[in-house]
Amino acid sequence: MAGNDWKMASVSQICDIHIGGTPRREEPSYWGGSIKWASAKDVASCGSRYLQGTEETITQKGLKESAAKLLGKDTIVITARGTVGAMCMLPEPMSFNQTCYGLIAKPQVDPEYLYYALNATLKRILTLTYGTVFETITIKSFDKIEVPLPALKIQRAIAHILGTLDDKIELNRKTNETLEAMARAIFKSWFIDFEPVRAKAEGRDPGLPKEIADLFPNSFEDSELGEIPRGWRVKALPEIIDINPLRSLRKGEEAPYVDMKNMPTQGHRPSAWILRPFGSGMKFMNGDTLLARITPCLENGKTAFVDFLSEGQVGWGSTEYIVFRPKPPLPEYYGYLLARDERLRDFAIGNMTGSSGRQRVPANCFSNFLITAPPKEIAVTFGKLVSGLQTAIKVKDEESTTLAAIRDALLPKLISGEIRVPDSEKVLEEVI
């Protein structure tokens, strides 16, 4: 069926629309329950089709005695104030605050199709905002937002095509979470908890191949950090990590730029980067780690490992980054795993200076951060283990970037009817 045969329908015609609410903060019995309660921030930072988690939860009492509503699976939640137009679907019953609307599709509309159709009309949604301090849309705005409405069978076919691409992207994301968790677990075991040494000292099997286990001592010695593996050394961080190493970019030279908003709070790769003439900012190369040093970005976990540049290429970004580069024999990924470690992050947060709301970490404070440096053989072995994990993460992420580009190209053409479903299914067979 050609797209010009499809009727148009306003969102208010094909959905039941609900606004969220917030239980009173002063009443502790309303908070910390079993009901997930989403804010606009949760929705905007979701990063996938389905909202998996929320920062806060409420109780049944908080739900009952407030304007909050519990809406079911496949409800579409859209942000209506501040960051307008961020969207996700609920994988289970959840509640949300008054900065969001919940859209429940009527029987003639497939919820997943509606989610994609709304994404295709996002520019229209953004033209309906008003407000001087915060951009806002109201329930009446949905009278003016129209989406094409083909037969339900075609809606489901379109949703299947786009959803299959999103499902693969989500699978890659979960795989990368697992791979990074493995790398972080090895880092913590070897360099924070000294578990292989502890196991050998206690006569236990360290659970490592013999050639690796033999690299670790079987006893500890005292140091200013307490007990450390015998033969290891306590050093100040700048002795093993170059902090803000020198990189060269000419003023006005076009180079990859990473904006703070695209820095990940979880995972090591930025969500996007663009080419931009160099002005003023921190410069970096592949193998560097970027650590946000300003509040609240540091507390929120904005940290990235640089592995998306060409060989020898220099990128740049905010002056609010601190750049780590491990010194040999430590592997490059060690810098990223250290930057994600709780002890370093607590130290950085504790050394913030400046006025409230604009506090930042001075790079020179890390001269006072002491760390246990492993011998060369263990550092090199660790690098061989984690480099494979880091490379696998990169490959999965690049695949997801390609799939997202295909999805974003297909989305408006499928929703408008410009491309027919059978043609899109052929594309899907080729890429999945």
GROMACS .gro file of C-alpha atoms in nm:
model
  432
    1MET     CA    1   0.000   0.000   0.000
    2ALA     CA    2   0.143   0.339  -0.097
    3GLY     CA    3   0.198   0.593   0.175
    4ASN     CA    4  -0.030   0.850   0.014
    5ASP     CA    5  -0.322   0.610   0.073
    6TRP     CA    6  -0.266   0.621   0.450
    7LYS     CA    7  -0.481   0.848   0.657
    8MET     CA    8  -0.334   1.086   0.911
    9ALA     CA    9  -0.445   1.091   1.272
   10SER     CA   10  -0.360   1.320   1.562
   11VAL     CA   11  -0.194   1.161   1.862
   12SER     CA   12  -0.482   1.271   2.085
   13GLN     CA   13  -0.722   1.075   1.860
   14ILE     CA   14  -0.534   0.747   1.880
   15CYS     CA   15  -0.400   0.759   2.238
   16ASP     CA   16  -0.511   0.798   2.594
   17ILE     CA   17  -0.278   1.064   2.736
   18HIS     CA   18  -0.178   1.083   3.102
   19ILE     CA   19   0.044   1.327   3.289
   20GLY     CA   20   0.260   1.208   3.574
   21GLY     CA   21   0.293   1.330   3.929
   22THR     CA   22   0.532   1.347   4.225
   23PRO     CA   23   0.456   1.230   4.579
   24ARG     CA   24   0.545   1.480   4.852
   25ARG     CA   25   0.919   1.475   4.920
   26GLU     CA   26   0.860   1.556   5.288
   27GLU     CA   27   0.681   1.224   5.340
   28PRO     CA   28   0.942   0.944   5.363
   29SER     CA   29   0.678   0.670   5.352
   30TYR     CA   30   0.610   0.767   4.989
   31TRP     CA   31   0.963   0.689   4.870
   32GLY     CA   32   1.191   0.388   4.832
   33GLY     CA   33   0.922   0.135   4.748
   34SER     CA   34   0.887  -0.125   4.474
   35ILE     CA   35   0.734   0.099   4.205
   36LYS     CA   36   0.981   0.245   3.954
   37TRP     CA   37   0.926   0.621   3.919
   38ALA     CA   38   1.076   0.789   3.613
   39SER     CA   39   1.188   1.147   3.575
   40ALA     CA   40   1.255   1.334   3.252
   41LYS     CA   41   1.625   1.271   3.322
   42ASP     CA   42   1.566   0.894   3.329
   43VAL     CA   43   1.384   0.907   2.996
   44ALA     CA   44   1.633   1.142   2.830
   45SER     CA   45   1.930   0.927   2.935
   46CYS     CA   46   1.763   0.593   2.859
   47GLY     CA   47   1.959   0.529   2.539
   48SER     CA   48   1.731   0.252   2.413
   49ARG     CA   49   1.372   0.179   2.318
   50TYR     CA   50   1.273   0.045   2.660
   51LEU     CA   51   1.333   0.218   2.993
   52GLN     CA   52   1.512  -0.040   3.205
   53GLY     CA   53   1.561   0.147   3.530
   54THR     CA   54   1.490   0.463   3.724
   55GLU     CA   55   1.694   0.655   3.981
   56GLU     CA   56   1.402   0.660   4.227
   57THR     CA   57   1.115   0.439   4.336
   58ILE     CA   58   0.791   0.510   4.522
   59THR     CA   59   0.563   0.308   4.748
   60GLN     CA   60   0.203   0.201   4.695
   61LYS     CA   61   0.110   0.467   4.950
   62GLY     CA   62   0.301   0.732   4.756
   63LEU     CA   63   0.121   0.628   4.439
   64LYS     CA   64  -0.223   0.628   4.600
   65GLU     CA   65  -0.185   0.962   4.778
   66SER     CA   66  -0.038   1.165   4.491
   67ALA     CA   67  -0.105   1.257   4.130
   68ALA     CA   68   0.138   0.987   4.017
   69LYS     CA   69  -0.011   0.712   3.800
   70LEU     CA   70   0.094   0.354   3.736
   71LEU     CA   71   0.087   0.289   3.362
   72GLY     CA   72   0.136  -0.049   3.202
   73LYS     CA   73   0.378  -0.222   2.968
   74ASP     CA   74   0.420  -0.062   2.624
   75THR     CA   75   0.310   0.282   2.744
   76ILE     CA   76   0.513   0.545   2.556
   77VAL     CA   77   0.664   0.804   2.789
   78ILE     CA   78   0.763   1.138   2.633
   79THR     CA   79   0.934   1.426   2.810
   80ALA     CA   80   0.732   1.748   2.807
   81ARG     CA   81   0.945   2.002   2.991
   82GLY     CA   82   1.310   2.102   2.966
   83THR     CA   83   1.440   1.834   2.730
   84VAL     CA   84   1.125   1.800   2.520
   85GLY     CA   85   1.062   1.499   2.299
   86ALA     CA   86   1.284   1.231   2.455
   87MET     CA   87   1.092   0.904   2.433
   88CYS     CA   88   1.096   0.547   2.553
   89MET     CA   89   0.856   0.260   2.615
   90LEU     CA   90   0.781   0.093   2.946
   91PRO     CA   91   0.882  -0.274   2.964
   92GLU     CA   92   0.673  -0.316   3.281
   93PRO     CA   93   0.426  -0.106   3.485
   94MET     CA   94   0.596   0.214   3.606
   95SER     CA   95   0.509   0.560   3.730
   96PHE     CA   96   0.663   0.894   3.630
   97ASN     CA   97   0.666   1.260   3.724
   98GLN     CA   98   0.480   1.561   3.586
   99THR     CA   99   0.757   1.649   3.337
  100CYS     CA  100   0.644   1.349   3.129
  101TYR     CA  101   0.333   1.232   2.949
  102GLY     CA  102   0.228   0.868   2.916
  103LEU     CA  103   0.069   0.769   2.584
  104ILE     CA  104  -0.140   0.452   2.573
  105ALA     CA  105  -0.220   0.345   2.218
  106LYS     CA  106  -0.581   0.263   2.136
  107PRO     CA  107  -0.667  -0.079   1.989
  108GLN     CA  108  -0.628   0.028   1.625
  109VAL     CA  109  -0.269   0.135   1.685
  110ASP     CA  110   0.037  -0.082   1.746
  111PRO     CA  111   0.232   0.072   2.039
  112GLU     CA  112   0.575   0.007   1.886
  113TYR     CA  113   0.466   0.154   1.555
  114LEU     CA  114   0.342   0.463   1.738
  115TYR     CA  115   0.676   0.493   1.918
  116TYR     CA  116   0.861   0.499   1.585
  117ALA     CA  117   0.603   0.724   1.420
  118LEU     CA  118   0.646   0.977   1.702
  119ASN     CA  119   1.023   0.962   1.661
  120ALA     CA  120   0.974   1.036   1.291
  121THR     CA  121   0.771   1.348   1.372
  122LEU     CA  122   1.002   1.476   1.645
  123LYS     CA  123   1.081   1.798   1.456
  124ARG     CA  124   0.708   1.878   1.453
  125ILE     CA  125   0.686   1.815   1.828
  126LEU     CA  126   0.972   2.056   1.891
  127THR     CA  127   0.799   2.337   1.695
  128LEU     CA  128   0.509   2.325   1.944
  129THR     CA  129   0.713   2.410   2.253
  130TYR     CA  130   0.680   2.733   2.445
  131GLY     CA  131   0.832   2.888   2.756
  132THR     CA  132   1.114   3.126   2.840
  133VAL     CA  133   1.298   2.931   3.112
  134PHE     CA  134   1.204   2.572   3.015
  135GLU     CA  135   1.073   2.451   2.681
  136THR     CA  136   0.731   2.288   2.737
  137ILE     CA  137   0.452   2.108   2.554
  138THR     CA  138   0.099   2.054   2.688
  139ILE     CA  139  -0.165   1.788   2.639
  140LYS     CA  140  -0.327   2.016   2.378
  141SER     CA  141  -0.007   1.996   2.174
  142PHE     CA  142  -0.096   1.637   2.088
  143ASP     CA  143  -0.401   1.764   1.896
  144LYS     CA  144  -0.156   1.914   1.646
  145ILE     CA  145   0.085   1.621   1.620
  146GLU     CA  146  -0.024   1.386   1.342
  147VAL     CA  147   0.115   1.049   1.237
  148PRO     CA  148   0.038   0.829   0.932
  149LEU     CA  149  -0.193   0.543   1.019
  150PRO     CA  150  -0.170   0.247   0.780
  151ALA     CA  151  -0.352  -0.080   0.842
  152LEU     CA  152  -0.261  -0.252   1.168
  153LYS     CA  153  -0.085  -0.532   0.977
  154ILE     CA  154   0.146  -0.281   0.808
  155GLN     CA  155   0.203  -0.099   1.138
  156ARG     CA  156   0.321  -0.422   1.295
  157ALA     CA  157   0.545  -0.503   0.999
  158ILE     CA  158   0.711  -0.159   1.018
  159ALA     CA  159   0.754  -0.193   1.394
  160HIS     CA  160   0.909  -0.538   1.346
  161ILE     CA  161   1.170  -0.409   1.101
  162LEU     CA  162   1.275  -0.113   1.312
  163GLY     CA  163   1.242  -0.309   1.634
  164THR     CA  164   1.469  -0.586   1.506
  165LEU     CA  165   1.743  -0.329   1.445
  166ASP     CA  166   1.690  -0.179   1.791
  167ASP     CA  167   1.691  -0.526   1.949
  168LYS     CA  168   2.031  -0.601   1.795
  169ILE     CA  169   2.165  -0.265   1.915
  170GLU     CA  170   2.035  -0.340   2.265
  171LEU     CA  171   2.191  -0.689   2.258
  172ASN     CA  172   2.525  -0.532   2.164
  173ARG     CA  173   2.490  -0.283   2.450
  174LYS     CA  174   2.427  -0.561   2.702
  175THR     CA  175   2.716  -0.765   2.563
  176ASN     CA  176   2.946  -0.465   2.602
  177GLU     CA  177   2.827  -0.416   2.959
  178THR     CA  178   2.928  -0.775   3.031
  179LEU     CA  179   3.266  -0.739   2.858
  180GLU     CA  180   3.349  -0.421   3.048
  181ALA     CA  181   3.232  -0.577   3.375
  182MET     CA  182   3.478  -0.860   3.312
  183ALA     CA  183   3.765  -0.613   3.256
  184ARG     CA  184   3.673  -0.416   3.567
  185ALA     CA  185   3.649  -0.735   3.774
  186ILE     CA  186   4.000  -0.842   3.671
  187PHE     CA  187   4.133  -0.492   3.746
  188LYS     CA  188   3.977  -0.491   4.092
  189SER     CA  189   4.089  -0.846   4.171
  190TRP     CA  190   4.451  -0.791   4.067
  191PHE     CA  191   4.522  -0.429   4.160
  192ILE     CA  192   4.275  -0.331   4.434
  193ASP     CA  193   4.195  -0.647   4.631
  194PHE     CA  194   4.517  -0.833   4.537
  195GLU     CA  195   4.310  -1.151   4.528
  196PRO     CA  196   4.566  -1.373   4.346
  197VAL     CA  197   4.829  -1.285   4.610
  198ARG     CA  198   4.582  -1.333   4.893
  199ALA     CA  199   4.479  -1.673   4.758
  200LYS     CA  200   4.840  -1.791   4.729
  201ALA     CA  201   4.924  -1.658   5.077
  202GLU     CA  202   4.632  -1.858   5.219
  203GLY     CA  203   4.715  -2.171   5.024
  204ARG     CA  204   4.412  -2.140   4.797
  205ASP     CA  205   4.396  -2.185   4.421
  206PRO     CA  206   4.397  -1.832   4.269
  207GLY     CA  207   4.185  -1.959   3.981
  208LEU     CA  208   4.431  -1.848   3.714
  209PRO     CA  209   4.635  -2.037   3.455
  210LYS     CA  210   4.963  -2.148   3.615
  211GLU     CA  211   5.177  -1.922   3.397
  212ILE     CA  212   4.976  -1.620   3.518
  213ALA     CA  213   4.945  -1.732   3.882
  214ASP     CA  214   5.324  -1.776   3.898
  215LEU     CA  215   5.369  -1.403   3.827
  216PHE     CA  216   5.211  -1.309   4.159
  217PRO     CA  217   5.398  -1.327   4.493
  218ASN     CA  218   5.261  -1.540   4.777
  219SER     CA  219   5.302  -1.282   5.056
  220PHE     CA  220   5.249  -0.916   5.149
  221GLU     CA  221   5.464  -0.639   5.291
  222ASP     CA  222   5.378  -0.321   5.479
  223SER     CA  223   5.356   0.019   5.306
  224GLU     CA  224   5.200   0.362   5.354
  225LEU     CA  225   4.886   0.214   5.194
  226GLY     CA  226   4.885  -0.084   5.429
  227GLU     CA  227   4.964  -0.433   5.312
  228ILE     CA  228   5.063  -0.461   4.945
  229PRO     CA  229   5.200  -0.756   4.744
  230ARG     CA  230   5.566  -0.820   4.818
  231GLY     CA  231   5.787  -0.658   4.556
  232TRP     CA  232   5.523  -0.411   4.436
  233ARG     CA  233   5.574  -0.038   4.486
  234VAL     CA  234   5.356   0.249   4.609
  235LYS     CA  235   5.374   0.546   4.373
  236ALA     CA  236   5.199   0.879   4.325
  237LEU     CA  237   4.958   0.865   4.031
  238PRO     CA  238   5.165   1.095   3.802
  239GLU     CA  239   5.454   0.848   3.828
  240ILE     CA  240   5.254   0.584   3.640
  241ILE     CA  241   4.995   0.796   3.454
  242ASP     CA  242   5.062   1.098   3.231
  243ILE     CA  243   4.802   1.358   3.328
  244ASN     CA  244   4.698   1.595   3.049
  245PRO     CA  245   4.981   1.485   2.816
  246LEU     CA  246   5.084   1.729   2.545
  247ARG     CA  247   4.906   1.692   2.212
  248SER     CA  248   4.934   1.914   1.905
  249LEU     CA  249   4.647   2.081   1.716
  250ARG     CA  250   4.666   2.407   1.521
  251LYS     CA  251   4.409   2.676   1.591
  252GLY     CA  252   4.123   2.632   1.344
  253GLU     CA  253   4.236   2.282   1.240
  254GLU     CA  254   3.936   2.056   1.192
  255ALA     CA  255   3.946   1.757   1.427
  256PRO     CA  256   3.707   1.516   1.603
  257TYR     CA  257   3.531   1.692   1.891
  258VAL     CA  258   3.361   1.522   2.188
  259ASP     CA  259   3.097   1.731   2.364
  260MET     CA  260   3.042   1.680   2.736
  261LYS     CA  261   2.676   1.590   2.672
  262ASN     CA  262   2.792   1.291   2.464
  263MET     CA  263   3.028   1.157   2.730
  264PRO     CA  264   2.906   0.820   2.865
  265THR     CA  265   2.813   0.768   3.228
  266GLN     CA  266   2.835   0.393   3.166
  267GLY     CA  267   3.046   0.216   2.907
  268HIS     CA  268   3.360   0.359   2.755
  269ARG     CA  269   3.256   0.506   2.419
  270PRO     CA  270   3.104   0.853   2.364
  271SER     CA  271   2.760   0.846   2.202
  272ALA     CA  272   2.877   1.081   1.924
  273TRP     CA  273   3.162   1.300   1.804
  274ILE     CA  274   3.180   1.555   1.524
  275LEU     CA  275   3.445   1.730   1.316
  276ARG     CA  276   3.496   2.084   1.443
  277PRO     CA  277   3.770   2.349   1.404
  278PHE     CA  278   3.997   2.348   1.708
  279GLY     CA  279   3.943   2.640   1.943
  280SER     CA  280   4.027   2.586   2.306
  281GLY     CA  281   4.001   2.257   2.489
  282MET     CA  282   4.170   1.938   2.602
  283LYS     CA  283   4.341   1.735   2.330
  284PHE     CA  284   4.359   1.356   2.321
  285MET     CA  285   4.458   1.053   2.111
  286ASN     CA  286   4.360   0.688   2.091
  287GLY     CA  287   4.447   0.515   2.417
  288ASP     CA  288   4.375   0.820   2.633
  289THR     CA  289   4.104   0.828   2.898
  290LEU     CA  290   3.880   1.134   2.946
  291LEU     CA  291   3.753   1.206   3.296
  292ALA     CA  292   3.499   1.485   3.350
  293ARG     CA  293   3.631   1.707   3.629
  294ILE     CA  294   3.335   1.939   3.689
  295THR     CA  295   3.024   1.888   3.901
  296PRO     CA  296   2.783   1.716   3.842
  297CYS     CA  297   2.946   1.544   3.543
  298LEU     CA  298   3.215   1.379   3.756
  299GLU     CA  299   2.965   1.253   4.014
  300ASN     CA  300   2.742   1.125   3.732
  301GLY     CA  301   3.029   0.913   3.600
  302LYS     CA  302   3.109   1.084   3.268
  303THR     CA  303   3.423   0.900   3.157
  304ALA     CA  304   3.542   0.776   2.818
  305PHE     CA  305   3.819   0.571   2.661
  306VAL     CA  306   3.939   0.707   2.328
  307ASP     CA  307   3.948   0.437   2.059
  308PHE     CA  308   3.754   0.602   1.777
  309LEU     CA  309   4.023   0.815   1.611
  310SER     CA  310   4.245   0.730   1.316
  311GLU     CA  311   4.604   0.628   1.385
  312GLY     CA  312   4.801   0.933   1.499
  313GLN     CA  313   4.493   1.158   1.487
  314VAL     CA  314   4.435   1.413   1.763
  315GLY     CA  315   4.085   1.495   1.887
  316TRP     CA  316   3.968   1.756   2.132
  317GLY     CA  317   3.687   1.846   2.369
  318SER     CA  318   3.587   2.043   2.673
  319THR     CA  319   3.838   2.217   2.899
  320GLU     CA  320   3.649   2.032   3.175
  321TYR     CA  321   3.817   1.702   3.088
  322ILE     CA  322   4.122   1.555   3.259
  323VAL     CA  323   4.320   1.326   3.029
  324PHE     CA  324   4.492   1.011   3.162
  325ARG     CA  325   4.757   0.819   2.966
  326PRO     CA  326   4.921   0.519   3.138
  327LYS     CA  327   5.297   0.499   3.114
  328PRO     CA  328   5.447   0.173   2.984
  329PRO     CA  329   5.441  -0.107   3.079
  330LEU     CA  330   5.086  -0.035   3.198
  331PRO     CA  331   4.835  -0.092   2.915
  332GLU     CA  332   4.623   0.193   2.785
  333TYR     CA  333   4.295   0.046   2.912
  334TYR     CA  334   4.436   0.050   3.267
  335GLY     CA  335   4.381   0.428   3.267
  336TYR     CA  336   4.013   0.388   3.186
  337LEU     CA  337   3.955   0.114   3.443
  338LEU     CA  338   4.134   0.322   3.707
  339ALA     CA  339   3.920   0.624   3.621
  340ARG     CA  340   3.610   0.410   3.678
  341ASP     CA  341   3.739   0.279   4.011
  342GLU     CA  342   3.549   0.397   4.318
  343ARG     CA  343   3.860   0.488   4.519
  344LEU     CA  344   3.993   0.728   4.256
  345ARG     CA  345   3.652   0.881   4.194
  346ASP     CA  346   3.595   0.938   4.566
  347PHE     CA  347   3.939   1.102   4.589
  348ALA     CA  348   3.863   1.329   4.292
  349ILE     CA  349   3.523   1.432   4.429
  350GLY     CA  350   3.677   1.498   4.769
  351ASN     CA  351   3.935   1.732   4.613
  352MET     CA  352   3.693   1.951   4.418
  353THR     CA  353   3.741   2.324   4.460
  354GLY     CA  354   3.541   2.632   4.362
  355SER     CA  355   3.203   2.784   4.430
  356SER     CA  356   2.891   2.574   4.476
  357GLY     CA  357   2.759   2.441   4.147
  358ARG     CA  358   3.084   2.510   3.961
  359GLN     CA  359   3.324   2.292   4.154
  360ARG     CA  360   3.595   2.112   3.961
  361VAL     CA  361   3.892   1.884   4.023
  362PRO     CA  362   4.237   2.045   3.990
  363ALA     CA  363   4.459   1.813   3.787
  364ASN     CA  364   4.753   1.863   4.024
  365CYS     CA  365   4.562   1.704   4.314
  366PHE     CA  366   4.645   1.359   4.175
  367SER     CA  367   5.004   1.407   4.293
  368ASN     CA  368   4.860   1.315   4.632
  369PHE     CA  369   4.683   1.003   4.510
  370LEU     CA  370   4.890   0.697   4.596
  371ILE     CA  371   4.855   0.372   4.407
  372THR     CA  372   5.020   0.030   4.410
  373ALA     CA  373   5.214  -0.027   4.089
  374PRO     CA  374   5.255  -0.387   3.969
  375PRO     CA  375   5.575  -0.533   3.820
  376LYS     CA  376   5.622  -0.519   3.443
  377GLU     CA  377   5.533  -0.886   3.381
  378ILE     CA  378   5.193  -0.852   3.550
  379ALA     CA  379   5.118  -0.520   3.378
  380VAL     CA  380   5.195  -0.670   3.036
  381THR     CA  381   4.989  -0.983   3.105
  382PHE     CA  382   4.697  -0.771   3.223
  383GLY     CA  383   4.721  -0.568   2.902
  384LYS     CA  384   4.696  -0.882   2.689
  385LEU     CA  385   4.384  -0.993   2.877
  386VAL     CA  386   4.193  -0.665   2.869
  387SER     CA  387   4.295  -0.548   2.522
  388GLY     CA  388   4.088  -0.828   2.371
  389LEU     CA  389   3.787  -0.722   2.576
  390GLN     CA  390   3.836  -0.356   2.481
  391THR     CA  391   3.862  -0.444   2.112
  392ALA     CA  392   3.548  -0.657   2.127
  393ILE     CA  393   3.361  -0.365   2.287
  394LYS     CA  394   3.478  -0.137   2.007
  395VAL     CA  395   3.364  -0.382   1.737
  396LYS     CA  396   3.018  -0.421   1.892
  397ASP     CA  397   2.981  -0.048   1.934
  398GLU     CA  398   3.079   0.023   1.573
  399GLU     CA  399   2.828  -0.239   1.457
  400SER     CA  400   2.560  -0.067   1.664
  401THR     CA  401   2.649   0.270   1.510
  402THR     CA  402   2.600   0.121   1.163
  403LEU     CA  403   2.268  -0.040   1.261
  404ALA     CA  404   2.146   0.287   1.415
  405ALA     CA  405   2.231   0.472   1.093
  406ILE     CA  406   2.031   0.216   0.891
  407ARG     CA  407   1.739   0.243   1.135
  408ASP     CA  408   1.743   0.623   1.123
  409ALA     CA  409   1.752   0.619   0.743
  410LEU     CA  410   1.466   0.368   0.716
  411LEU     CA  411   1.248   0.529   0.985
  412PRO     CA  412   1.108   0.833   0.797
  413LYS     CA  413   1.082   0.642   0.471
  414LEU     CA  414   0.887   0.353   0.626
  415ILE     CA  415   0.660   0.581   0.826
  416SER     CA  416   0.584   0.796   0.522
  417GLY     CA  417   0.532   0.495   0.297
  418GLU     CA  418   0.815   0.601   0.066
  419ILE     CA  419   0.974   0.257   0.114
  420ARG     CA  420   0.756  -0.052   0.116
  421VAL     CA  421   0.785  -0.314   0.387
  422PRO     CA  422   0.911  -0.598   0.158
  423ASP     CA  423   1.200  -0.378   0.038
  424SER     CA  424   1.298  -0.298   0.398
  425GLU     CA  425   1.284  -0.665   0.493
  426LYS     CA  426   1.550  -0.733   0.229
  427VAL     CA  427   1.773  -0.470   0.390
  428LEU     CA  428   1.713  -0.631   0.728
  429GLU     CA  429   1.816  -0.974   0.598
  430GLU     CA  430   2.142  -0.829   0.472
  431VAL     CA  431   2.249  -0.653   0.793
  432ILE     CA  432   2.125  -0.881   1.071
   0.00000   0.00000   0.00000
